[in-house]
Short mmCIF file of N, CA and C in Angstrom, two decimals:
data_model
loop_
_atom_site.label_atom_id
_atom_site.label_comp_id
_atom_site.label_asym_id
_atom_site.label_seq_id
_atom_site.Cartn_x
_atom_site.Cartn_y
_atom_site.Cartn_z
N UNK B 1 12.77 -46.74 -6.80
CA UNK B 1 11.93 -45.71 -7.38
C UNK B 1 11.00 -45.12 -6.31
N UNK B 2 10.31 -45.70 -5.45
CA UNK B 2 9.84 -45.48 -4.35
C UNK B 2 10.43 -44.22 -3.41
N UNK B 3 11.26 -45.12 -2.90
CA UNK B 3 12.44 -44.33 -2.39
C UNK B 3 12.64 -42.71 -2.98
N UNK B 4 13.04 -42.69 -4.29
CA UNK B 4 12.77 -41.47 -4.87
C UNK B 4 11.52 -40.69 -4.48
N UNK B 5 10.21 -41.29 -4.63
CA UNK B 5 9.55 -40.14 -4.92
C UNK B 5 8.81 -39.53 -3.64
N UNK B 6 9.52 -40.82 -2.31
CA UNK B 6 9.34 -40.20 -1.23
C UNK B 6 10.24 -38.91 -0.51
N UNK B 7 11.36 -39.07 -1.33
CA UNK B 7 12.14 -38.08 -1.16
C UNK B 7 12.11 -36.82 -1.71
N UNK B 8 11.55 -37.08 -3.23
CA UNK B 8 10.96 -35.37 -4.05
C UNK B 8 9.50 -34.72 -2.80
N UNK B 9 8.65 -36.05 -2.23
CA UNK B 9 7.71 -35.54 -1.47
C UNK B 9 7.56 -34.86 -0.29
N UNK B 10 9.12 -35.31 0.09
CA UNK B 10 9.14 -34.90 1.56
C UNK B 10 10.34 -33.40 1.59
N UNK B 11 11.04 -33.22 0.63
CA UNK B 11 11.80 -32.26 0.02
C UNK B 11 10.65 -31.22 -0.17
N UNK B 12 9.48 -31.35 -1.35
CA UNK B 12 8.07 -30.54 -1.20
C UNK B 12 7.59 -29.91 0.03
N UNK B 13 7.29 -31.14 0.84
CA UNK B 13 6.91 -30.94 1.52
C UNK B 13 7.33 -29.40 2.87
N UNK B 14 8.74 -29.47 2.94
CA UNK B 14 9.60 -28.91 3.28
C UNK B 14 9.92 -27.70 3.02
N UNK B 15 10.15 -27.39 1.58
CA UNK B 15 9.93 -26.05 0.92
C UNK B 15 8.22 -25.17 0.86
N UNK B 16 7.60 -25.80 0.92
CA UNK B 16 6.24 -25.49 1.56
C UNK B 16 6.00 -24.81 2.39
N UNK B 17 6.30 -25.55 3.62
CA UNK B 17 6.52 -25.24 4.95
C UNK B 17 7.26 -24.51 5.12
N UNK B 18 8.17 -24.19 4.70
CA UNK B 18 9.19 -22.81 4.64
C UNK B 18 8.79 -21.90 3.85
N UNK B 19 8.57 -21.82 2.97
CA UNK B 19 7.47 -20.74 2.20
C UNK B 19 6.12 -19.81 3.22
N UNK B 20 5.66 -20.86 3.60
CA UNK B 20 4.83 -20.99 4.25
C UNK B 20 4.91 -19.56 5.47
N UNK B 21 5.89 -20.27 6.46
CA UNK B 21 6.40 -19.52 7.42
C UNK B 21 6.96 -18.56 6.77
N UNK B 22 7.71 -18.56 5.58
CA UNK B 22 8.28 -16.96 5.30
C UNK B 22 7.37 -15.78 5.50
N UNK B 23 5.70 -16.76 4.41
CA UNK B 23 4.61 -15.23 4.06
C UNK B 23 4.40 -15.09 5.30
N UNK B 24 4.33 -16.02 6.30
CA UNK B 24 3.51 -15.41 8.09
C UNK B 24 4.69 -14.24 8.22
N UNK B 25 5.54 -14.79 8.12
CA UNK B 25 6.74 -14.16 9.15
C UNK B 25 6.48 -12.42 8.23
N UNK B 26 6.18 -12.61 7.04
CA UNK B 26 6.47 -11.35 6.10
C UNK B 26 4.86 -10.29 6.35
N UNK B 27 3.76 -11.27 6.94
CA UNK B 27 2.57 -10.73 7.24
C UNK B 27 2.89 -9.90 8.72
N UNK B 28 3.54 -10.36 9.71
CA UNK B 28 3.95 -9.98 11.36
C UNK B 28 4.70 -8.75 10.81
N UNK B 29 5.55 -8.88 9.99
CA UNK B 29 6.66 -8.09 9.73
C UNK B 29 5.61 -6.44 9.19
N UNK B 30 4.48 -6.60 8.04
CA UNK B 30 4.45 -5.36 7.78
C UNK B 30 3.78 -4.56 8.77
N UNK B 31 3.19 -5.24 9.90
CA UNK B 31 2.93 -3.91 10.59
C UNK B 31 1.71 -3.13 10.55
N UNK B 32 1.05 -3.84 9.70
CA UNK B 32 -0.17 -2.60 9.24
C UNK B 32 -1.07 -2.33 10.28
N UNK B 33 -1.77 -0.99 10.10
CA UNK B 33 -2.70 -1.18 11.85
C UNK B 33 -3.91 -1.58 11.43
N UNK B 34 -4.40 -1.50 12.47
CA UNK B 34 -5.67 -2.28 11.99
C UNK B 34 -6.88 -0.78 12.45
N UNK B 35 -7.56 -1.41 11.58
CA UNK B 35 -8.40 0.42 10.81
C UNK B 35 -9.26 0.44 12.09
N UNK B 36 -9.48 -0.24 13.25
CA UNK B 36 -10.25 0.53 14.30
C UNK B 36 -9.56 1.10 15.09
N UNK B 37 -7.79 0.85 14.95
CA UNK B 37 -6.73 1.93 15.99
C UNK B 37 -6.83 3.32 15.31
N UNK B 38 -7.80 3.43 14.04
CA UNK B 38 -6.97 4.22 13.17
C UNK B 38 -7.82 5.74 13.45
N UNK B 39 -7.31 6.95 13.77
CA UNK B 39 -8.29 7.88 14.13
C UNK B 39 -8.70 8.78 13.19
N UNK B 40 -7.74 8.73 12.07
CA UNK B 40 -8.45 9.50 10.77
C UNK B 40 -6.94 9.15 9.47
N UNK B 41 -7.46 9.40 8.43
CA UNK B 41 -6.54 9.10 7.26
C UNK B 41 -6.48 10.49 6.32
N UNK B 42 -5.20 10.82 5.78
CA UNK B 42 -4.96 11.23 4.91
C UNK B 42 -4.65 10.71 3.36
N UNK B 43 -5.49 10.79 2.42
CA UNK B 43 -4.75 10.20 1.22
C UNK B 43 -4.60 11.47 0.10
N UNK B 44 -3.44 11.04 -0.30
CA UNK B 44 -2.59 11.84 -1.57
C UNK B 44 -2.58 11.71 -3.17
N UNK B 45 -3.40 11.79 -3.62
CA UNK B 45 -3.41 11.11 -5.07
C UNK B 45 -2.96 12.29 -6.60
N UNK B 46 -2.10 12.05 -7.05
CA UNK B 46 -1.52 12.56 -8.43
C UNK B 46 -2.37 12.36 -9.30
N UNK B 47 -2.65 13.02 -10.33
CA UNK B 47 -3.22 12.76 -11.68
C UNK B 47 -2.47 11.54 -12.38
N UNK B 48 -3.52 11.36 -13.30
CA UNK B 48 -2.98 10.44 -13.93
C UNK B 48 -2.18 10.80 -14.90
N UNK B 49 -0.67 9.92 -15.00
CA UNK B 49 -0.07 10.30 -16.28
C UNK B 49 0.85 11.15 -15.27
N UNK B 50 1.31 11.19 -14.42
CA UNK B 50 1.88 12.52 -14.02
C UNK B 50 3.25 12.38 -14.76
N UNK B 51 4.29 13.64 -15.30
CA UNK B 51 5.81 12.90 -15.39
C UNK B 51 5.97 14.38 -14.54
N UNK B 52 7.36 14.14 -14.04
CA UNK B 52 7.88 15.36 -13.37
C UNK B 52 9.82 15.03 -13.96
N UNK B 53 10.13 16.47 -13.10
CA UNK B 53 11.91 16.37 -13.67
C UNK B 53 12.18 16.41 -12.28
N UNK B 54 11.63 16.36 -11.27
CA UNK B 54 12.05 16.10 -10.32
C UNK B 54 11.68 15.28 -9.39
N UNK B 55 12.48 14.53 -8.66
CA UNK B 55 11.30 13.58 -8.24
C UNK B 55 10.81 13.77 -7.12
N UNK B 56 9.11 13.56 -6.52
CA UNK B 56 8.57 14.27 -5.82
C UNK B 56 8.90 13.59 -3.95
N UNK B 57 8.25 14.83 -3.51
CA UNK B 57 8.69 14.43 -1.98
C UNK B 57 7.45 14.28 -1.21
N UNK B 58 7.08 14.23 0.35
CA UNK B 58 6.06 13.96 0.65
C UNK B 58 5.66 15.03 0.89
N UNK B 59 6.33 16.41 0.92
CA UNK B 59 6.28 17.62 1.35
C UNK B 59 5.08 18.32 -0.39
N UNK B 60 6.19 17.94 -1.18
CA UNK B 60 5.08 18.24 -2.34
C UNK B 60 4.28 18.34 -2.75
N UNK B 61 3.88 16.53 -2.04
CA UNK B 61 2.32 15.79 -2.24
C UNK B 61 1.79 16.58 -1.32
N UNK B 62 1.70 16.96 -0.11
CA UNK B 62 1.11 17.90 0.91
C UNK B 62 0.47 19.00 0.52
N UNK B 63 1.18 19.69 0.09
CA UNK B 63 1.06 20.84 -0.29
C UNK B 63 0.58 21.30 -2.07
N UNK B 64 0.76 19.94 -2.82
CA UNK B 64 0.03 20.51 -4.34
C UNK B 64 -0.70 19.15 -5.10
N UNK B 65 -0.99 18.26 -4.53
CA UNK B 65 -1.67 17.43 -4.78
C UNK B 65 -2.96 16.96 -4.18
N UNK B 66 -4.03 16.36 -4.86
CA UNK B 66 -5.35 16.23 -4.54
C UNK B 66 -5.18 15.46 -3.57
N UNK B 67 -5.88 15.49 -2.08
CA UNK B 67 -5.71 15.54 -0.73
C UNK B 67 -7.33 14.97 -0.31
N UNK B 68 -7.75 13.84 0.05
CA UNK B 68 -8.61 13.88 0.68
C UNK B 68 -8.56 13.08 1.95
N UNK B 69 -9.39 13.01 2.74
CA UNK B 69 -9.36 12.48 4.36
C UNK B 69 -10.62 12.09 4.66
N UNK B 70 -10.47 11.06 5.96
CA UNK B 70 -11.55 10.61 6.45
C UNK B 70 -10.99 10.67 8.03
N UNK B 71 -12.24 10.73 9.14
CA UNK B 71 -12.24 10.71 9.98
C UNK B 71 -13.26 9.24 10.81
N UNK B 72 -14.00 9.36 9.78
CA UNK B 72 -15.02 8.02 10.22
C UNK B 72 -15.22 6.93 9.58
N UNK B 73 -15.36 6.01 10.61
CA UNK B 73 -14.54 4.43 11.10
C UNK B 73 -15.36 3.51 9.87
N UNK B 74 -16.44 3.75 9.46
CA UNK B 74 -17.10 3.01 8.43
C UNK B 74 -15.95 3.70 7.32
N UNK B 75 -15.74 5.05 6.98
CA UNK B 75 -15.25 5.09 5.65
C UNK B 75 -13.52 4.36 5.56
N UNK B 76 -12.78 4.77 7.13
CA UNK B 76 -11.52 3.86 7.05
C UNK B 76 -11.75 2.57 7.04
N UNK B 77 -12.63 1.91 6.99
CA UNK B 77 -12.59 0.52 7.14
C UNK B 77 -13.02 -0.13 5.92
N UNK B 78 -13.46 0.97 5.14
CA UNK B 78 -14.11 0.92 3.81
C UNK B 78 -12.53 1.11 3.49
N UNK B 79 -11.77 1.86 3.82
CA UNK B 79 -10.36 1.94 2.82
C UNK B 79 -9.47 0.42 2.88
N UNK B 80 -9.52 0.41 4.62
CA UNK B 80 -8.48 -1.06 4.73
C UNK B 80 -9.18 -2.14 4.32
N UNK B 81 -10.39 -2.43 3.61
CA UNK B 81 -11.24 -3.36 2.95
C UNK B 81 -10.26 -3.62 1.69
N UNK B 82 -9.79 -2.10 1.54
CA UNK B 82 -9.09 -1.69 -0.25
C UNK B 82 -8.15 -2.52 -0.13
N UNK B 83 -7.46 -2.16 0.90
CA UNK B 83 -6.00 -2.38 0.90
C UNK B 83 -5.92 -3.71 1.06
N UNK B 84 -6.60 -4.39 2.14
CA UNK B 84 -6.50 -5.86 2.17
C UNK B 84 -6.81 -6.72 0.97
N UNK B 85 -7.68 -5.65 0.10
CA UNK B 85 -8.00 -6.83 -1.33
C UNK B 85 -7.04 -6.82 -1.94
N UNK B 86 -6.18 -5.59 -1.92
CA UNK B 86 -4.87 -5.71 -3.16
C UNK B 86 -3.78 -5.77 -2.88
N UNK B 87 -3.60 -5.99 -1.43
CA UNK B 87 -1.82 -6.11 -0.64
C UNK B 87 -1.14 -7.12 -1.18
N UNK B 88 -0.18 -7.09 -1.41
CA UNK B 88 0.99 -8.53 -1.20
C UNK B 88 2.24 -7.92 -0.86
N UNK B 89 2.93 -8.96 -0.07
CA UNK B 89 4.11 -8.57 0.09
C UNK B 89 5.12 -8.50 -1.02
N UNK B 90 6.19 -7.98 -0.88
CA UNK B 90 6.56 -7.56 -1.77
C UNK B 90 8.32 -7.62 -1.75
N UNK B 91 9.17 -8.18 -2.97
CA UNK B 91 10.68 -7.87 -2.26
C UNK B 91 11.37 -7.20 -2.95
N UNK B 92 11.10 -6.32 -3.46
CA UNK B 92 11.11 -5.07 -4.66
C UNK B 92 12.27 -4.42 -4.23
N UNK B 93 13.43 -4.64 -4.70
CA UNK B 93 14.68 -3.18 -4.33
C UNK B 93 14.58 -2.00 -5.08
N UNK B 94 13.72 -1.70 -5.95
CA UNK B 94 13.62 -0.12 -6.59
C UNK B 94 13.38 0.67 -5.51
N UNK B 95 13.92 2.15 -5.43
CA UNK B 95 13.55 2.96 -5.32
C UNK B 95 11.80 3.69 -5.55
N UNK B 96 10.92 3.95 -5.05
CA UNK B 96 9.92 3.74 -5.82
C UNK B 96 9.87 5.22 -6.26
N UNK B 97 9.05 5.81 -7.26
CA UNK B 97 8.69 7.19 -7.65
C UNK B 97 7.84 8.01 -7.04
N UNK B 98 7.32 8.47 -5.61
CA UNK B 98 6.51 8.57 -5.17
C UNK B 98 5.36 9.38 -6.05
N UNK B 99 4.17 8.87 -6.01
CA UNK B 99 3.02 9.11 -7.05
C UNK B 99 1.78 9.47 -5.87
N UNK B 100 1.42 8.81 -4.99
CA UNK B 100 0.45 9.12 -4.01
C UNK B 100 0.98 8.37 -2.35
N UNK B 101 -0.26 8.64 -1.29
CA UNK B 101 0.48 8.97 -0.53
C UNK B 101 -0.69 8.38 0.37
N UNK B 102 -0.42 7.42 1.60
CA UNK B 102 -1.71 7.38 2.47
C UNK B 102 -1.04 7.74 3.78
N UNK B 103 -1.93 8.63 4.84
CA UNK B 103 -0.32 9.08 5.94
C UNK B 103 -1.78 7.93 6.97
N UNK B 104 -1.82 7.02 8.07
CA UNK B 104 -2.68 6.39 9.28
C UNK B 104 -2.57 7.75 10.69
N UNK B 105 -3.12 8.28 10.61
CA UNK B 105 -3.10 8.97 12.50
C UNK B 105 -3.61 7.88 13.30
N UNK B 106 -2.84 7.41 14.26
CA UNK B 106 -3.67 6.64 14.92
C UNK B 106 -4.11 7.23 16.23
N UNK B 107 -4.97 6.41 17.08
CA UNK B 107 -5.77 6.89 18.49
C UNK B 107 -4.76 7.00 19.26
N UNK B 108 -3.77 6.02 18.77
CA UNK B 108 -2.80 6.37 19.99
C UNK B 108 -1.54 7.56 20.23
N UNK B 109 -1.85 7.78 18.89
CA UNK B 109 -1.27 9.45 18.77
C UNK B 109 0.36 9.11 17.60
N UNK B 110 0.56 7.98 17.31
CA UNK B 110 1.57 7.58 16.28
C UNK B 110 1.05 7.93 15.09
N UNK B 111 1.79 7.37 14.23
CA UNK B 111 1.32 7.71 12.82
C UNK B 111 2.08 6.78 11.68
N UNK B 112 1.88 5.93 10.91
CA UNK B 112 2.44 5.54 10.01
C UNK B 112 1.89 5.80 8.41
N UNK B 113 2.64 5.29 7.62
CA UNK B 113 2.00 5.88 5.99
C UNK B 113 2.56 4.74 4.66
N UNK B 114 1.90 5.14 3.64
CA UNK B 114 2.49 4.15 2.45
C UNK B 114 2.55 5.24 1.74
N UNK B 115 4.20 4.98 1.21
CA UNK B 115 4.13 5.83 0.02
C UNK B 115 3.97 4.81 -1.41
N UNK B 116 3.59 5.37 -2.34
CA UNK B 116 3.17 4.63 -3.37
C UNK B 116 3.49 4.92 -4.95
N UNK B 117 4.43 4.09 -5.69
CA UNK B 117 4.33 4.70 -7.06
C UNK B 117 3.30 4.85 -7.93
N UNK B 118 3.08 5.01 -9.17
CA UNK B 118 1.45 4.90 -9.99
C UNK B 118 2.01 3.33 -10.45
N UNK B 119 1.11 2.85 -11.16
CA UNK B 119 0.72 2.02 -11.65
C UNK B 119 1.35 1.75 -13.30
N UNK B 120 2.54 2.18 -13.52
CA UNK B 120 3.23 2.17 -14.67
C UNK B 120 4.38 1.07 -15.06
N UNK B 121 3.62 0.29 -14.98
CA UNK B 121 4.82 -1.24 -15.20
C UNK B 121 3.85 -2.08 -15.53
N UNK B 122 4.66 -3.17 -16.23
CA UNK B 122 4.08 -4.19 -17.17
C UNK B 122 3.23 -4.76 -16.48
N UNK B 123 2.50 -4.98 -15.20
CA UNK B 123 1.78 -6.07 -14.47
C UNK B 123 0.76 -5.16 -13.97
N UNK B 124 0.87 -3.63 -14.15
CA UNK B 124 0.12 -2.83 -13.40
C UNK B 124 -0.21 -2.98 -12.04
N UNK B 125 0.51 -3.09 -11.43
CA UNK B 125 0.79 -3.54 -10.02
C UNK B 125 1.40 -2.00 -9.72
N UNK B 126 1.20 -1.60 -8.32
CA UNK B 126 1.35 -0.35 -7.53
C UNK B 126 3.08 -1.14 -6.53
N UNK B 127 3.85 -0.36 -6.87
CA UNK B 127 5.07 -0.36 -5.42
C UNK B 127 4.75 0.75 -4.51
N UNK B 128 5.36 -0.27 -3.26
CA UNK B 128 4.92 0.70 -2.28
C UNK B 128 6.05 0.66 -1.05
N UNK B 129 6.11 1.56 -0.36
CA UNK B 129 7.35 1.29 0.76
C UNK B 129 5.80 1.55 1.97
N UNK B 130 6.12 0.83 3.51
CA UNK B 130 5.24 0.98 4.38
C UNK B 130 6.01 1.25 5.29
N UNK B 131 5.88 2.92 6.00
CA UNK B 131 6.34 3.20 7.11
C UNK B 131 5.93 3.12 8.42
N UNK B 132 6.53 2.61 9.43
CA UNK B 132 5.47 3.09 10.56
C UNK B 132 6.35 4.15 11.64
N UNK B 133 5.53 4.58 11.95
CA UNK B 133 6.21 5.99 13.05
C UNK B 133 7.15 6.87 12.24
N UNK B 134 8.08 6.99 13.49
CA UNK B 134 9.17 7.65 12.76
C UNK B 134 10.38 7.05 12.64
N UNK B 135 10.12 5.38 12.19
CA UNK B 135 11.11 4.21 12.19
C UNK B 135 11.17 4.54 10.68
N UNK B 136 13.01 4.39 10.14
CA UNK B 136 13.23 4.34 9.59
C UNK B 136 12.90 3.24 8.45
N UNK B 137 13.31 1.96 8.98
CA UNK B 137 12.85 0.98 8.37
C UNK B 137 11.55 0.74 7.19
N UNK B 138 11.37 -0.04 6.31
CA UNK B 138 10.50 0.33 5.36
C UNK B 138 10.07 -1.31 5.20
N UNK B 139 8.77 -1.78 4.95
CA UNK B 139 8.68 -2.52 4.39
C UNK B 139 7.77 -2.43 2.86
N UNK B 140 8.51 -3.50 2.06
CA UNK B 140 8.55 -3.67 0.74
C UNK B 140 6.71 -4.04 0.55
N UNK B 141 5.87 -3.48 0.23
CA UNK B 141 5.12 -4.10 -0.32
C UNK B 141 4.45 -3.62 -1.96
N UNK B 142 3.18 -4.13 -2.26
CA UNK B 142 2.99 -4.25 -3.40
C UNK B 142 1.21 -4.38 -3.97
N UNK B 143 0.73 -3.36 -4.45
CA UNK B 143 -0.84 -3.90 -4.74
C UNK B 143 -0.86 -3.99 -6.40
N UNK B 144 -1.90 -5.16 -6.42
CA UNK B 144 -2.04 -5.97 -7.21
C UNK B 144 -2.98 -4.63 -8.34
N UNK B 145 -2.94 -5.24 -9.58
CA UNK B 145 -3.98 -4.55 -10.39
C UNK B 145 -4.85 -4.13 -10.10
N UNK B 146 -5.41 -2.92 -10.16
CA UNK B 146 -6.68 -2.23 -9.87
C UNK B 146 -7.15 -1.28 -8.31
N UNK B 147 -5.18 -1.42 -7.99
CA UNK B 147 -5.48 -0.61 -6.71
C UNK B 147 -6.25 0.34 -6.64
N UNK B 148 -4.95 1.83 -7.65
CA UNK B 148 -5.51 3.08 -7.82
C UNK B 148 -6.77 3.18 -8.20
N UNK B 149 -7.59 2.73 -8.78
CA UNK B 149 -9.06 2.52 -9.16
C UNK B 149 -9.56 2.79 -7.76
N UNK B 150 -9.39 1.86 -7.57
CA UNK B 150 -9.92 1.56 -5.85
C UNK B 150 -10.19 2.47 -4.79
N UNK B 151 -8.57 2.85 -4.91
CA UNK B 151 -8.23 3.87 -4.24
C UNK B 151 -9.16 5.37 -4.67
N UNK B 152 -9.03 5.80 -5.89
CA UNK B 152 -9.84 6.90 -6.33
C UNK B 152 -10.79 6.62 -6.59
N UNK B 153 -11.60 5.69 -6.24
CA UNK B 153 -13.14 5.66 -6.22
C UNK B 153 -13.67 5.85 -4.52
N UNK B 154 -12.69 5.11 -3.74
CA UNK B 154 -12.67 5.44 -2.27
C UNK B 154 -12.80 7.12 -1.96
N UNK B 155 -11.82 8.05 -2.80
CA UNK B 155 -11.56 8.96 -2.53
C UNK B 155 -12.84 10.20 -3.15
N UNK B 156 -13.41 9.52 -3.83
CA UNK B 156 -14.84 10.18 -4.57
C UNK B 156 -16.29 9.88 -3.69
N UNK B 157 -15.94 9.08 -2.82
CA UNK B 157 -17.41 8.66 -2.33
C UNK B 157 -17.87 9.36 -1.05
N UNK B 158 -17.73 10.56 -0.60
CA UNK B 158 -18.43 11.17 0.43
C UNK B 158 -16.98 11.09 1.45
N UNK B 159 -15.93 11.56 1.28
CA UNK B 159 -14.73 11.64 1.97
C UNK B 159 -14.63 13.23 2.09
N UNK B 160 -13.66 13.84 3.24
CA UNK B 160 -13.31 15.32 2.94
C UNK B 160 -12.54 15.30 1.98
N UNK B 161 -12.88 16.86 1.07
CA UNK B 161 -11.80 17.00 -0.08
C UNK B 161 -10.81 18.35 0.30
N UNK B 162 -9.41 17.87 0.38
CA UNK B 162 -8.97 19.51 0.99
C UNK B 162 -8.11 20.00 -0.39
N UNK B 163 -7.75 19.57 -1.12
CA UNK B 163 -7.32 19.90 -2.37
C UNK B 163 -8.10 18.95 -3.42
N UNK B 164 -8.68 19.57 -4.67
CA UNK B 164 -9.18 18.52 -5.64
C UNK B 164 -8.96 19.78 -6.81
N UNK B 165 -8.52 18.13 -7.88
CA UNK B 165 -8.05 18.73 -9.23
C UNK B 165 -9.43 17.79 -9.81
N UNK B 166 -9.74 18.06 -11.11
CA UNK B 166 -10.71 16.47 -11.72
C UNK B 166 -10.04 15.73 -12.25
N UNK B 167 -8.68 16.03 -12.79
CA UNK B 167 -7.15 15.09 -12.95
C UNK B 167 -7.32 13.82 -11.97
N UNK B 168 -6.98 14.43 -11.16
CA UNK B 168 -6.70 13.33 -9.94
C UNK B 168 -7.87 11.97 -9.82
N UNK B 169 -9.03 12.18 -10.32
CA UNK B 169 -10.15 11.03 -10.14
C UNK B 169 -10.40 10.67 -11.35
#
């Protein structure tokens, strides 16, 4: 019996530790920058409730959706505060609906972005794909309940507004 339950412990033990290393390996993997490379932000936010018959592009969000930006390092750091409270990784194969939009300019003249669905699923959890550059590749992630909140309260507090609906907040 012994024997046994050193073996369920050390089996534990094992899957742990591999778990473990997966989330590091899945933390290295997304890439995110870190908000003092970051030289100004664009964010994209839809009204709430949006439905469309088509599904939208990033070109769309650009051009007809509420748009605000920051340039200074207290208010991006005030955003990646956001993001770090509600990130998780994520292994989501949907397609997501794109709903809003964050594009990073960085100092070093790259650029990466999250596109993001709304918040319309049973857990109220946000999908998200995370691009960086102009790498194809995507990683899967995921914010927890109460992103968009977050997010559009970020976007109300003394940020530039280059398109605003009162929908959108």
């Amino acid at each position: 019996m012994r024997e046994f339950i050193r073996s369920v412990l050390f089996c534990t033990a094992i899957i742990i530790l591999a778990s473990n290393a997966k989330a590091e390996n899945s933390r290295e993997k997304m890439r995110l920058p870190e908000a003092r490379s970051v030289q100004n932000v664009e964010v994209f936010i839809s009204p709430h409730g949006l439905k469309t018959v088509i599904p939208l592009t990033e070109e769309m969000m650009r051009s007809h959706h509420c748009s605000f930006e920051s340039d200074q390092p207290e208010k991006i750091a005030d955003l990646f505060s956001r993001i770090s409270k509600y990130l998780e990784k994520s292994d989501h194969v949907d397609e997501i609906k794109l709903r809003h939009l964050i594009y990073f300019n960085l100092k070093n003249g790259e650029k990466s972005k999250i596109l993001m669905s709304d918040d319309a699923n049973l857990d109220y959890s946000v999908l998200a794909n995370y691009v960086q550059g102009t790498d194809d590749g995507k990683d899967q992630i995921k914010f927890r309940k109460g992103f968009l909140r977050s997010l559009r309260e970020w976007a109300s507090e003394g940020v530039g507004v280059k398109n605003y609906s009162q929908y959108c907040l």
